[in-house]
Coordinates of C-alpha atoms in Angstrom, one line a residue:
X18 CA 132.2 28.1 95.3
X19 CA 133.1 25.4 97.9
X20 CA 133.5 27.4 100.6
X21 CA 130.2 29.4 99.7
X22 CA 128.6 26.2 99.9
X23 CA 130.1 25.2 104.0
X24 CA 129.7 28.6 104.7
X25 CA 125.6 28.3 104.1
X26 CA 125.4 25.0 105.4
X27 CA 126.6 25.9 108.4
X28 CA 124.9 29.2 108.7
X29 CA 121.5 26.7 108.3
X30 CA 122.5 24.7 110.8
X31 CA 122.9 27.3 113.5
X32 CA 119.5 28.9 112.4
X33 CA 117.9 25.8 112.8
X34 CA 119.2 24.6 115.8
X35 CA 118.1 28.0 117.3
X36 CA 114.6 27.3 116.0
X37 CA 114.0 23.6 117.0
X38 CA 112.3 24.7 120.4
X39 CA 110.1 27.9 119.1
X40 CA 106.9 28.6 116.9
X41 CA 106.0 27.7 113.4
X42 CA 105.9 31.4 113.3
X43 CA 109.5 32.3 114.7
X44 CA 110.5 29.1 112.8
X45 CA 109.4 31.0 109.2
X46 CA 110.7 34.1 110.7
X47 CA 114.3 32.2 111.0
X48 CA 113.6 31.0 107.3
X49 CA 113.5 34.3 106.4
X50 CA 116.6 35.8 108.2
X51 CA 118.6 33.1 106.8
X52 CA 117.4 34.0 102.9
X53 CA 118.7 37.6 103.9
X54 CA 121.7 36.6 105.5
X55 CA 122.3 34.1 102.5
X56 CA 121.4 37.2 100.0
X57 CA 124.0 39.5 102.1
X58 CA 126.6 36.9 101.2
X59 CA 125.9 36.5 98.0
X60 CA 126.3 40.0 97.8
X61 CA 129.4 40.2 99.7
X62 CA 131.1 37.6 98.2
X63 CA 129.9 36.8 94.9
X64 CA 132.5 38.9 92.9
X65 CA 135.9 38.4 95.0
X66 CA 134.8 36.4 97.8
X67 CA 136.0 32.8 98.7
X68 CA 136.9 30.7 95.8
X69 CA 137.7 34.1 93.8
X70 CA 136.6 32.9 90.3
X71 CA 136.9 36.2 88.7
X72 CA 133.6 36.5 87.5
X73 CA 131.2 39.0 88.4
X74 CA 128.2 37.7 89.4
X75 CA 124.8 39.1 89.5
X76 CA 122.7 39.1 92.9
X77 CA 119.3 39.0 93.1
X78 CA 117.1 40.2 96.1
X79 CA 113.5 38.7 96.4
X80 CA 110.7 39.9 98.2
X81 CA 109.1 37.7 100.7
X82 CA 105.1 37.6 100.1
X83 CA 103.0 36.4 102.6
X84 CA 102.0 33.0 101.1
X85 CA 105.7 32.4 100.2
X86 CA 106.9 31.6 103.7
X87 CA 105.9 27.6 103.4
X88 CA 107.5 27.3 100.3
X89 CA 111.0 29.0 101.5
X90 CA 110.6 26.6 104.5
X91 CA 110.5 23.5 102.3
X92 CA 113.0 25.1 100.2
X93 CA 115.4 25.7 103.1
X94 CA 114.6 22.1 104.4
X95 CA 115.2 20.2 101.1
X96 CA 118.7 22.0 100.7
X97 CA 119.4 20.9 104.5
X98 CA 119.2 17.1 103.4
X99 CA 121.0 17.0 100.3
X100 CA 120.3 19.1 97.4
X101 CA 122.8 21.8 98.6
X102 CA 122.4 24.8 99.2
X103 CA 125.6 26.0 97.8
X104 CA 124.6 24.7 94.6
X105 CA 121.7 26.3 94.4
X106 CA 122.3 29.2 95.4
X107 CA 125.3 28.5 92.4
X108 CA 122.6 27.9 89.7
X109 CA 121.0 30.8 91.0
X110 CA 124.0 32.7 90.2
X111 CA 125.0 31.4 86.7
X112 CA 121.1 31.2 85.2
X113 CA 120.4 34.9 86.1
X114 CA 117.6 35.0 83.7
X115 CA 115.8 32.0 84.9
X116 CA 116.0 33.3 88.6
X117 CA 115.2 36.7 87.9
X118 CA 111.9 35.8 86.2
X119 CA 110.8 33.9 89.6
X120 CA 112.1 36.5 91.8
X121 CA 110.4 39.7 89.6
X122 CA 109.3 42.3 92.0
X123 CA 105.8 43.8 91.8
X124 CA 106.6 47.0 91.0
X125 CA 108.2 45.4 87.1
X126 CA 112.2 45.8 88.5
X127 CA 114.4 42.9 88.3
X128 CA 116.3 41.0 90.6
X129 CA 119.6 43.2 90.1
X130 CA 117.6 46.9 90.6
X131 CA 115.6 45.6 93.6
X132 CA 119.0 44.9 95.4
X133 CA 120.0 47.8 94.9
X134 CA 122.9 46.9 92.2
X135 CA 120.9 48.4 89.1
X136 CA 122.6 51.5 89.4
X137 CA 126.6 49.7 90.4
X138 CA 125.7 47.6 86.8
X139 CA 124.4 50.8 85.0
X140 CA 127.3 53.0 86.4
X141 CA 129.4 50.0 85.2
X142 CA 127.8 49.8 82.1
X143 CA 128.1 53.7 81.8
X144 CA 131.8 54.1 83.0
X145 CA 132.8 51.1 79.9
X146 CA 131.0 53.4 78.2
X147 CA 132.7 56.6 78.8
X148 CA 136.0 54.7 79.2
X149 CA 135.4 53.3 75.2
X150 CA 134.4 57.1 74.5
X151 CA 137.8 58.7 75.8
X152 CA 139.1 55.9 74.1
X153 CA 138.2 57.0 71.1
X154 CA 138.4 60.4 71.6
X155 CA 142.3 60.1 72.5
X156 CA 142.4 57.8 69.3
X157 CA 140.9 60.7 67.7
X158 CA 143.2 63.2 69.4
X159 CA 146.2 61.3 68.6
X160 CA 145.1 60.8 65.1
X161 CA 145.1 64.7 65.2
X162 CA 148.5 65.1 66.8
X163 CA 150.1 62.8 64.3
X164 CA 148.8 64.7 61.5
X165 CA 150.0 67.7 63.6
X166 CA 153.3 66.5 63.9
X167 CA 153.4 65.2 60.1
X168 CA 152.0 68.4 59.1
X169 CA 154.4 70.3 61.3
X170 CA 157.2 67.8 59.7
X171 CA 156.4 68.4 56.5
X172 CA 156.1 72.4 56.8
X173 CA 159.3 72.4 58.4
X174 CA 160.9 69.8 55.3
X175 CA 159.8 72.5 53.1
X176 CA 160.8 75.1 54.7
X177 CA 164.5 73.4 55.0
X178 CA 164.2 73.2 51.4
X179 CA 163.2 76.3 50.2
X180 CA 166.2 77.7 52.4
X181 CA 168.5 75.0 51.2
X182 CA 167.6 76.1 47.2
X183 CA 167.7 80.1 48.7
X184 CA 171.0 79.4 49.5
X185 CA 172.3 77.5 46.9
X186 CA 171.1 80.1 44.3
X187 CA 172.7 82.7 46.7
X188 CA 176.0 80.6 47.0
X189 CA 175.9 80.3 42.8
X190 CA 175.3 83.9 42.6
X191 CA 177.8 84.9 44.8
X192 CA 180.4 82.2 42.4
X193 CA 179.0 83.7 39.2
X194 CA 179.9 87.3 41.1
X195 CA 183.3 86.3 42.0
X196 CA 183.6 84.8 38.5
X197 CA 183.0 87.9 36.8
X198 CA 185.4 89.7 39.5
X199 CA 187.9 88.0 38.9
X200 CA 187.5 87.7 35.0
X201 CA 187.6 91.7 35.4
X202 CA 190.1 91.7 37.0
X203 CA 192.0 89.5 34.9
X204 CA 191.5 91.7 31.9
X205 CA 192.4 94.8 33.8
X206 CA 196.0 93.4 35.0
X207 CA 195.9 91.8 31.5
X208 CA 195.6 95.5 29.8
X209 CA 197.4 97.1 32.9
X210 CA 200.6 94.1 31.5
X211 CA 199.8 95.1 28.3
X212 CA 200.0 98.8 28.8
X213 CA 203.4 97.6 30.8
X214 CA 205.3 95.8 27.4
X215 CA 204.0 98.6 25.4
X216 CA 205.6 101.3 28.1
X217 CA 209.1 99.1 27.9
X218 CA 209.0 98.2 24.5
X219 CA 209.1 102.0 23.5
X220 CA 211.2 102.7 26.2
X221 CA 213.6 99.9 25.1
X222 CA 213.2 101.3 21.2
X223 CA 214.0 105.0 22.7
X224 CA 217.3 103.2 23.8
X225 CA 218.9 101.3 21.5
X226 CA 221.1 103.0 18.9
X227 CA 222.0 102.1 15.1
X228 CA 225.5 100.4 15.3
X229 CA 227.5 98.5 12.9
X230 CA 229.1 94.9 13.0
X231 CA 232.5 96.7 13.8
X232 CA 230.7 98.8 16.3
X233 CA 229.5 95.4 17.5
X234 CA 232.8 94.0 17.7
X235 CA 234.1 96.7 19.8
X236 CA 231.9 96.6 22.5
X237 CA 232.3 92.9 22.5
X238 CA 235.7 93.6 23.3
X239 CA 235.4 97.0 25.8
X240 CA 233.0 95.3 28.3
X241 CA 235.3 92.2 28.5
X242 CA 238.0 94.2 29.4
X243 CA 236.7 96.7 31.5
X244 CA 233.8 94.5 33.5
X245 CA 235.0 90.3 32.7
X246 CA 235.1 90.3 36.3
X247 CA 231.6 91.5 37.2
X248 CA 228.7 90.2 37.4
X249 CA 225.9 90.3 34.7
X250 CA 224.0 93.9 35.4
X251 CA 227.9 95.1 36.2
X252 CA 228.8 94.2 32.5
X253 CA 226.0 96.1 31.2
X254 CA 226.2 98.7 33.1
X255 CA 229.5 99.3 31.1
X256 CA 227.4 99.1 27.9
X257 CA 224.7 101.1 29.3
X258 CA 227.1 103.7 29.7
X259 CA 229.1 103.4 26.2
X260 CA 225.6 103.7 24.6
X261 CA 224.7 106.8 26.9
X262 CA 227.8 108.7 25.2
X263 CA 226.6 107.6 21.7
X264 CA 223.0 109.5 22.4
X265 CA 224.4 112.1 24.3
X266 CA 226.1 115.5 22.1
X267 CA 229.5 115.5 24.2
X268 CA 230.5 112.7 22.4
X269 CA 230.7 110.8 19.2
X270 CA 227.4 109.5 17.7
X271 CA 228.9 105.8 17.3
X272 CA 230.2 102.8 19.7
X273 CA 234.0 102.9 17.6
X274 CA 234.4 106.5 18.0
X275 CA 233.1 106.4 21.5
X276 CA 235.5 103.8 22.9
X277 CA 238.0 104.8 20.9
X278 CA 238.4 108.5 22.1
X279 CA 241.6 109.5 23.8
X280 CA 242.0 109.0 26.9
X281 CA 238.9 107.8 27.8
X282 CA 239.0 104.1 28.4
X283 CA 242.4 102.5 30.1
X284 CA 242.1 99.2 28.2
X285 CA 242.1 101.5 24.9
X286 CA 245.0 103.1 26.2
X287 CA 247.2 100.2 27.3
X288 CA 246.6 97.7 24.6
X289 CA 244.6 95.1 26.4
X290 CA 240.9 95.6 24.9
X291 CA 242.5 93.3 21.7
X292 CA 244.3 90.8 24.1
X293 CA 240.9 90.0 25.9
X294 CA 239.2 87.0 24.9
X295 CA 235.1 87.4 24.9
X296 CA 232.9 85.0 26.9
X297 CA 229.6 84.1 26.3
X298 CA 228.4 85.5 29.0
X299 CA 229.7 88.6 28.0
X300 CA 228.2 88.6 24.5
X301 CA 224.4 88.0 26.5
X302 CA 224.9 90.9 28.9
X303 CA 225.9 93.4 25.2
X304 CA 223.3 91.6 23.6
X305 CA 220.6 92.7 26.2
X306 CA 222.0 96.1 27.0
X307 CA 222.0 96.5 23.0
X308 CA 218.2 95.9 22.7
X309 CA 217.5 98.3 25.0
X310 CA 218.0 96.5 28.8
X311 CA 219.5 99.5 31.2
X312 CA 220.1 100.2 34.6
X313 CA 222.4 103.0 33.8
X314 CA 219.8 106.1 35.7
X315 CA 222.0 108.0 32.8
X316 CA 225.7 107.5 33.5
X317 CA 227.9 108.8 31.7
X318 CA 231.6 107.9 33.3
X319 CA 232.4 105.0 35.6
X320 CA 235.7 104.3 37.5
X321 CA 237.5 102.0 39.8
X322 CA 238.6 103.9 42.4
X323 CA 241.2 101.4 43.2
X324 CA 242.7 100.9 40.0
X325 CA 242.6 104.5 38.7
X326 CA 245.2 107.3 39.3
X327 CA 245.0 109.8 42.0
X328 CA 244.6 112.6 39.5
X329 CA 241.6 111.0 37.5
X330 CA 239.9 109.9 41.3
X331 CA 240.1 113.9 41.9
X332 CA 238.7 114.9 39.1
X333 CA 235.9 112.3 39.0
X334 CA 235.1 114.0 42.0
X335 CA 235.3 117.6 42.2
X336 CA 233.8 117.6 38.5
X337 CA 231.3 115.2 38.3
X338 CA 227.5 113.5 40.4
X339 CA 228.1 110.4 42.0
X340 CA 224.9 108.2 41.2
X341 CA 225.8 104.9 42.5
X342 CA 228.2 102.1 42.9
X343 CA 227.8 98.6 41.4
X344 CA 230.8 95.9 41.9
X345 CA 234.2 97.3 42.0
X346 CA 232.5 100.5 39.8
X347 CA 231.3 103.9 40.5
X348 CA 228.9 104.9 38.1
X349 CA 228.7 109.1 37.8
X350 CA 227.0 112.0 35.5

């Protein structure tokens, strides 16, 4: 408030120097320009002005009375030699109670309405007012949203979970459908495998023929001379089609008789069916055609056209039906 203070002093000082010369009358009428110019000031600078405290300050404006004049004069007079004008003027500011009740205006207003700053400090007081209201009412609104948003939050968390158990009991479901699927399935292909060994096992039985152990014996010995060059399915083949003669009613009902008929087998006829010596391998392939294996489509003669005469290659093929050729053999019906 420093400069407040020099500023008023020498606003005083000009006044009165301006006034030494005149009236008593345009002496009080200086008194009471310089109150109004020192009330202006006050105004104009209370709140930001000059030293800039921060604080804002109440200002008061007084009525002048007749009467009053003599004691603003010795007022203004007393604060010209010493007590300060600034100072006062400073208590004035910080005791606004005590300087309101002296400066009361007749019509019951105080100090802050009569200069005109009741309604500035009421629309002050009225804006902190509203300003605590939206305050609160954004509080309340943001209280609001939150619950909102944790409502929303929560909805949606239920939702996701509700879907996530939907479609975990449709993905179960869907397992215990494939389940039973497949478990169908299994028992069909199991009966369909089933049906499959029945089918060959009495198509196997339908095959195989009573023999004896010589019967054995021989077609050991046959199919190692005719086939102990072949392959597996080529040396029953040659069983295949010793045991098609047995069934069939053109020839004998036994494996002996069979392979032992004249003319029929070139091993028989040249000696070498009891010089051959029988390989395991051999014994498997009769062991499987025996119990029924057969690849045979019915064949009832076989050759090597390489090995056999010219005469027998002729008749083989103006008299009987080719049906296939398997190593070095042709296989016919």
């Amino acid at each position: 408030m420093l400069p407040l203070h020099s500023f008023l002093q020498t606003l005083f000082q000009f006044v009165r120097a301006l006034v030494v010369n005149v009236s008593k009358q345009m002496h009080r009428n200086a008194a009471v320009l310089t109150v109004g110019c020192m009330v202006v000031s006050v105004v104009a600078f209370s709140s930001t002005g000059f030293g800039g405290s921060g604080r804002n300050a109440l200002a008061a404006y007084t009525q002048v009375h007749p009467g009053d004049e003599d004691e603003l004069e010795q007022e203004l007079e007393s604060l010209a030699f010493g007590e300060g004008l600034g100072e006062g003027l400073l208590v004035q500011e910080v005791d606004a109670e005590a300087f309101a009740d002296g400066a009361l205006a007749s019509d019951g207003r105080n100090s802050s309405e009569a200069a005109g700053f009741g309604d500035s400090s009421q629309t002050g007081f009225e804006e902190s007012g509203l300003l605590a209201e939206v305050k609160t009412q954004d509080a309340e609104a943001s209280s609001d949203i939150g619950q909102a948003l944790i409502g929303d939050v929560l909805e949606q968390d239920t939702k996701m979970k509700l879907e996530s158990e939907r479609t975990v009991r449709e993905r179960v479901g869907q397992a215990q459908k494939e389940i039973r699927m497949k478990q169908v399935a299994d028992a069909a292909e199991k009966a369909a495998e089933e049906v499959r060994k029945k089918e060959e096992e009495a198509r196997k039985a339908a095959l195989r023929i009573p023999y004896s152990e010589q019967d054995y014996q021989v077609m050991l010995k046959i199919v190692q001379a005719e086939a102990g060059g072949c392959d597996s399915t080529g040396k029953i083949l040659v069983a295949n089609v010793i045991m098609n003669r047995v069934r069939s009613k053109q020839f004998p009902d036994n494996i002996t008789s069979v392979v032992y008929e004249r003319s029929q087998f070139s091993p028989v006829s040249n000696g070498s069916i009891n010089r051959v010596k029988v390989t395991q391998d051999t014994i498997d392939c009769v062991n499987r055609a025996l119990d029924g294996e057969d690849y045979s489509q019915g064949a009832l003669y076989f050759m090597n056209r390489k090995a056999s005469y010219s005469g027998n290659v002729r008749w083989f093929d103006g008299r009987l039906t080719f049906l296939f050729s398997h190593g070095g053999h042709e296989f016919f019906r």
